[in-house]
Amino acid sequence: MVPRDMGDLLRVEDLHVEFRTHLGIVKAVRGVDFTIRSGEKVGLVGESGCGKSVTALAVMRLVPRPRGRISQGHIWIYGDNTATDVVQLDYDSAEMRAIRGRDIAMVFQEPMTSLNPSYTIGYQIMEAVLLHQKTSHELAKEITIEALHSVNMPDPREVVDRYPHHLSGGMRQRAMLAMAMACNPRLLIADEPTTALDVTVQAQILDLVKEACAQRGMAILWITHNLGVVGELCDRAMVMYLGQIVENASVGTIFRDPKHPYTRALLSCSLIETEVRRDLEPIRGSVPGPFDIPEGCGFAPRCPYAEEQCQQMPPIINIGDEQVRCWRHA
């Protein structure tokens, strides 16, 4: 069994994910390492295309096949006295299907692409309950209604018989949360689930997630490009760029004293309330294409502090409880 702290729930080690295209191999995730402890709320933040969603899909063993694959690394899921490397499991094996929902559940950004339009909301949630819990059909329906009630779904006994297109966007996202939490997973992965919602509904969903985490002791990996959401919801933040985590620290440290130039640049161009009014500063340049990834620091072509040393890949540097991948960390 892999050594671990007793509170560890998920450990990702040297994860590499790549996709085969007609132009060549795209390296979407390049050597990612992180740990999530039981009950911890972690934000994974970065620009679009940096590898956040692919990292989450890898944890769930849902990287699109056959073009996508985990080419290297380990993803350890810890139980009371067990350690399972899901990379070693077949993506469609009974053991992997049991881990999805029972140990880890995922909520996606757009529920209309995740919910089956041919089945009622109740049927789809009950399917997960019946898969992971030994229960009768009648009790599964009651568990489903209770799950909908727990996410403040209006008229849950009526909603179970409705189809996805009968619900508003906010109600569909509540249904997805209910489905994810119906089997009491130990870790909820949320891939930008509030991006398409208006700010009022977004705030309601965030409150629901925080309440669920407090009541159930559930850990969260919240994927977003919105630093404001990370500041409101999370204990710790991981900043990702070009398939690598470039900074990993407590939310307080990320906001007060960021070490990586990319983290500072993200904060400078984000609408986050501060005591001092300031102008937004866009990040200069653009993210390199998938076939133009620099050999050294991926952010170097856009970094105002880049020097010759940055043409080499910087190591991960530990500063107390913080990790940063930068030669010139502040």
GROMACS .gro file of C-alpha atoms in nm, residues 3 7 24 38 61 92 119 124 126 136 139 141 171 175 192 197-198 222 245 260 271 273 314 316 323 326:
model
   26
    3PRO     CA    1   0.230   0.555   0.225
    7GLY     CA    2  -0.664   1.205   0.620
   24GLY     CA    3   0.016   1.471  -3.372
   38SER     CA    4  -1.112   1.421   0.359
   61ARG     CA    5  -1.133   0.745  -1.569
   92ASP     CA    6  -1.544   0.019  -1.760
  119TYR     CA    7  -3.563   0.960  -1.916
  124GLN     CA    8  -3.180   0.896  -1.373
  126MET     CA    9  -3.269   0.632  -0.901
  136SER     CA   10  -3.574  -0.165  -0.311
  139LEU     CA   11  -3.688   0.309  -0.110
  141LYS     CA   12  -3.748   0.660  -0.504
  171MET     CA   13  -3.324   2.337  -1.161
  175ALA     CA   14  -3.090   1.780  -1.026
  192GLU     CA   15  -1.760   2.482  -1.362
  197LEU     CA   16  -2.611   3.036  -1.453
  198ASP     CA   17  -2.701   3.391  -1.354
  222TRP     CA   18  -1.409   2.280  -0.770
  245ILE     CA   19   0.003   2.306  -1.163
  260HIS     CA   20   0.394   3.261  -0.937
  271LEU     CA   21  -1.300   4.131  -1.089
  273GLU     CA   22  -1.341   4.309  -0.453
  314PRO     CA   23   1.160   2.489  -1.329
  316ILE     CA   24   0.847   2.235  -0.792
  323GLN     CA   25   0.428   2.473  -0.376
  326CYS     CA   26   0.900   2.904  -1.091
   0.00000   0.00000   0.00000
